[in-house]
CSV table of C-alpha atoms in Angstrom, one decimal:
chain,number,residue,atom,x,y,z
A,1,MET,CA,85.6,25.6,122.4
A,2,ASP,CA,86.0,29.1,122.2
A,3,ILE,CA,89.0,29.9,124.5
A,4,ILE,CA,90.7,26.8,122.3
A,5,LEU,CA,89.7,28.2,118.6
A,6,SER,CA,90.3,32.2,119.7
A,7,LEU,CA,94.4,31.2,120.9
A,8,ILE,CA,94.4,29.2,118.0
A,9,ALA,CA,93.0,32.1,115.4
A,10,LEU,CA,95.5,34.7,117.7
A,11,ILE,CA,98.2,31.9,117.0
A,12,ILE,CA,97.3,31.6,113.1
A,13,LEU,CA,96.5,35.7,112.9
A,14,PHE,CA,99.2,36.9,114.6
A,15,PRO,CA,100.8,38.6,111.0
A,16,VAL,CA,97.5,40.0,110.3
A,17,LEU,CA,97.2,41.4,113.3
A,18,LEU,CA,100.9,42.6,113.5
A,19,VAL,CA,100.7,44.5,110.1
A,20,ILE,CA,97.4,45.7,110.6
A,21,SER,CA,98.8,47.0,113.5
A,22,ILE,CA,102.0,48.3,111.8
A,23,LEU,CA,99.1,49.9,109.4
A,24,ILE,CA,97.4,51.7,112.0
A,25,PHE,CA,100.4,53.5,114.1
A,26,LEU,CA,101.6,54.5,110.4
A,27,VAL,CA,98.5,56.5,109.1
A,28,GLN,CA,96.2,57.8,112.1
A,29,GLY,CA,99.5,57.0,115.3
A,30,ASN,CA,98.2,56.3,118.9
A,31,PRO,CA,96.3,54.5,119.9
A,32,VAL,CA,96.6,51.2,118.0
A,33,PHE,CA,93.2,49.8,119.5
A,34,PHE,CA,89.8,51.0,120.6
A,35,LYS,CA,89.1,50.1,123.5
A,36,GLN,CA,85.5,50.7,125.0
A,37,GLN,CA,83.2,49.5,127.9
A,38,ARG,CA,80.1,47.0,126.8
A,39,PRO,CA,77.2,44.2,128.3
A,40,GLY,CA,78.3,41.0,128.6
A,41,TYR,CA,76.4,38.2,129.8
A,42,LYS,CA,73.4,39.9,132.1
A,43,GLY,CA,74.5,42.9,131.3
A,44,ASN,CA,77.7,42.8,133.3
A,45,PRO,CA,79.8,45.6,131.8
A,46,PHE,CA,83.8,44.0,130.1
A,47,SER,CA,86.0,46.5,127.8
A,48,VAL,CA,85.9,45.0,124.3
A,49,TYR,CA,88.9,45.8,122.1
A,50,LYS,CA,88.9,46.9,118.4
A,51,PHE,CA,91.7,48.5,116.3
A,52,ARG,CA,90.9,52.2,115.6
A,53,THR,CA,89.4,52.6,112.7
A,54,MET,CA,88.2,56.5,113.1
A,55,ARG,CA,90.7,60.1,113.6
A,56,LEU,CA,90.3,60.7,117.2
A,57,ALA,CA,87.9,62.9,117.9
A,58,ASN,CA,88.8,66.9,118.2
A,59,PRO,CA,88.1,69.5,121.2
A,60,GLY,CA,84.8,69.9,121.2
A,61,GLU,CA,84.1,68.1,118.2
A,62,ASP,CA,80.4,65.7,118.9
A,63,SER,CA,81.8,62.1,118.6
A,64,VAL,CA,78.0,60.3,117.7
A,65,GLU,CA,77.4,62.8,115.4
A,66,ASN,CA,80.9,62.7,113.1
A,67,ASP,CA,80.9,59.4,113.3
A,68,ALA,CA,81.0,59.2,109.4
A,69,GLN,CA,83.0,62.0,109.1
A,70,ARG,CA,86.2,60.8,110.9
A,71,LEU,CA,86.1,57.3,109.6
A,72,THR,CA,89.1,56.9,107.7
A,73,PRO,CA,90.3,55.7,104.7
A,74,LEU,CA,91.7,52.7,106.3
A,75,GLY,CA,88.9,52.3,108.9
A,76,LYS,CA,86.6,52.0,105.9
A,77,PHE,CA,88.6,48.7,105.0
A,78,LEU,CA,89.1,47.2,108.1
A,79,ARG,CA,85.6,47.3,108.6
A,80,SER,CA,84.3,46.5,105.5
A,81,THR,CA,86.1,43.7,106.3
A,82,SER,CA,85.4,43.3,109.6
A,83,LEU,CA,89.4,43.2,110.1
A,84,ASP,CA,88.8,45.5,113.1
A,85,GLU,CA,86.4,42.8,114.8
A,86,LEU,CA,89.6,41.1,115.4
A,87,PRO,CA,90.9,41.9,118.7
A,88,GLU,CA,87.9,40.8,120.2
A,89,LEU,CA,89.2,37.5,119.7
A,90,TRP,CA,91.1,38.8,123.6
A,91,ASN,CA,87.7,39.0,125.1
A,92,ILE,CA,87.0,35.6,123.5
A,93,LEU,CA,90.2,34.0,125.2
A,94,ASN,CA,89.5,36.1,128.2
A,95,GLY,CA,86.7,33.7,128.1
A,96,GLU,CA,85.0,38.2,128.0
A,97,MET,CA,83.2,37.1,124.7
A,98,SER,CA,82.0,34.0,122.8
A,99,ILE,CA,82.3,33.7,119.1
A,100,VAL,CA,79.3,33.3,117.7
A,101,GLY,CA,76.6,34.5,119.8
A,102,PRO,CA,74.5,38.6,119.6
A,103,ARG,CA,77.1,41.6,119.0
A,104,PRO,CA,77.8,43.7,122.4
A,105,LEU,CA,76.5,47.0,121.6
A,106,LEU,CA,76.2,49.9,123.7
A,107,MET,CA,76.0,50.8,127.9
A,108,GLN,CA,74.3,53.1,127.4
A,109,TYR,CA,71.1,51.3,126.1
A,110,LEU,CA,70.3,48.5,128.4
A,111,PRO,CA,68.4,50.8,130.5
A,112,LEU,CA,66.0,50.9,127.3
A,113,TYR,CA,66.1,46.9,126.5
A,114,SER,CA,62.5,45.7,127.3
A,115,ALA,CA,62.1,42.2,128.6
A,116,GLU,CA,62.8,40.3,125.5
A,117,GLN,CA,64.8,42.7,123.9
A,118,MET,CA,67.2,42.0,127.3
A,119,ARG,CA,67.6,38.6,127.3
A,120,ARG,CA,70.2,38.8,124.3
A,121,HIS,CA,72.6,39.0,126.7
A,122,ASP,CA,71.5,35.2,129.0
A,123,VAL,CA,74.6,34.4,126.5
A,124,LEU,CA,77.8,35.5,126.1
A,125,PRO,CA,78.2,38.4,123.7
A,126,GLY,CA,79.6,36.8,120.3
A,127,LEU,CA,82.4,37.9,117.4
A,128,THR,CA,79.3,37.3,115.2
A,129,GLY,CA,75.7,36.2,115.6
A,130,TRP,CA,72.8,35.5,113.9
A,131,ALA,CA,71.4,38.5,113.8
A,132,GLN,CA,75.0,39.4,111.3
A,133,VAL,CA,74.1,36.3,109.3
A,134,ASN,CA,70.5,38.2,108.3
A,135,GLY,CA,71.0,41.0,107.4
A,136,ARG,CA,73.7,42.8,109.7
A,137,ASN,CA,73.2,47.1,109.9
A,138,THR,CA,71.1,46.6,107.6
A,139,LEU,CA,68.2,44.9,110.0
A,140,SER,CA,66.6,47.4,112.0
A,141,TRP,CA,66.9,47.5,115.6
A,142,GLU,CA,63.9,45.6,116.3
A,143,GLU,CA,64.9,43.3,114.1
A,144,LYS,CA,68.4,43.2,114.9
A,145,PHE,CA,66.9,42.4,118.5
A,146,ALA,CA,64.5,39.1,117.1
A,147,LEU,CA,66.8,37.6,116.0
A,148,ASP,CA,69.4,37.8,119.1
A,149,VAL,CA,66.5,36.2,120.8
A,150,TRP,CA,65.4,33.8,118.6
A,151,TYR,CA,69.2,32.8,118.5
A,152,VAL,CA,69.8,32.5,122.3
A,153,ASP,CA,66.2,30.3,122.3
A,154,HIS,CA,67.9,27.5,119.8
A,155,TRP,CA,71.3,28.0,120.6
A,156,SER,CA,73.3,24.5,119.2
A,157,ILE,CA,76.8,23.3,117.6
A,158,TRP,CA,74.9,23.2,115.1
A,159,LEU,CA,73.7,26.4,114.9
A,160,ASP,CA,77.3,28.2,116.0
A,161,ILE,CA,78.5,26.3,113.4
A,162,ARG,CA,76.2,27.4,110.5
A,163,ILE,CA,77.0,30.4,111.9
A,164,ILE,CA,80.3,30.9,111.2
A,165,TRP,CA,80.0,29.6,107.8
A,166,MET,CA,77.5,32.8,106.9
A,167,THR,CA,79.6,34.6,108.6
A,168,PHE,CA,82.8,33.3,106.8
A,169,TRP,CA,81.0,33.9,103.1
A,170,LYS,CA,79.0,37.5,104.3
A,171,THR,CA,82.9,39.0,105.2
A,172,ILE,CA,84.2,37.6,101.4
A,173,ARG,CA,81.0,39.1,100.1
A,174,ARG,CA,81.1,42.5,102.3
A,175,GLU,CA,77.0,42.4,102.6
A,176,GLY,CA,75.6,44.4,105.5
A,177,ILE,CA,78.7,46.8,106.8
A,178,SER,CA,76.6,49.7,107.4
A,179,GLN,CA,73.0,51.8,107.1
A,180,GLU,CA,73.2,54.3,104.2
A,181,GLY,CA,74.4,57.6,105.8
A,182,GLU,CA,75.9,55.7,108.8
A,183,ALA,CA,79.5,55.1,109.4
A,184,THR,CA,78.3,51.9,111.2
A,185,ALA,CA,74.3,51.9,111.8
A,186,VAL,CA,72.1,55.4,113.4
A,187,GLU,CA,72.4,55.2,117.5
A,188,TRP,CA,69.1,52.8,119.0
A,189,LYS,CA,66.8,55.2,120.6
A,190,GLY,CA,65.0,53.0,122.1
């Protein structure tokens, strides 16, 4: 179902993807897409694709500490509307992600997870998830992980439909986009 829905979405959203790509190229230059290794099912790495929302780091600039300063006005808009996530439909089409599941985080977090938190990798990562519709980046890391594991334990097609419906409304309202003073959320230290 994920593959069929992502293919349909890519076809329908192609004009939107094209316009965003052109805008990013004109405003920020190349590359248009951001590609990063993330842990997928069972923690196996895959390359996640997003629209680039930040200017490139200057030589010697610490990109982690300066994410908020590097976020462009176009990037802020793309993030606040979650349009920056649309290229992940390609990851879903490739079977690396699902429409619903715990969001794929950073590879550097893998050794920091407790055994319970690691269970979030017992399903494919998702474009949206239970933690995203219940607070997104306004939640603490512990709350996010607890919601991710709850999803793994309670998965059903009806829960996925509910999450997709809730995602639609949360996206329109632009709720939970980032923590105060952060581009998204503070880095997790374990």
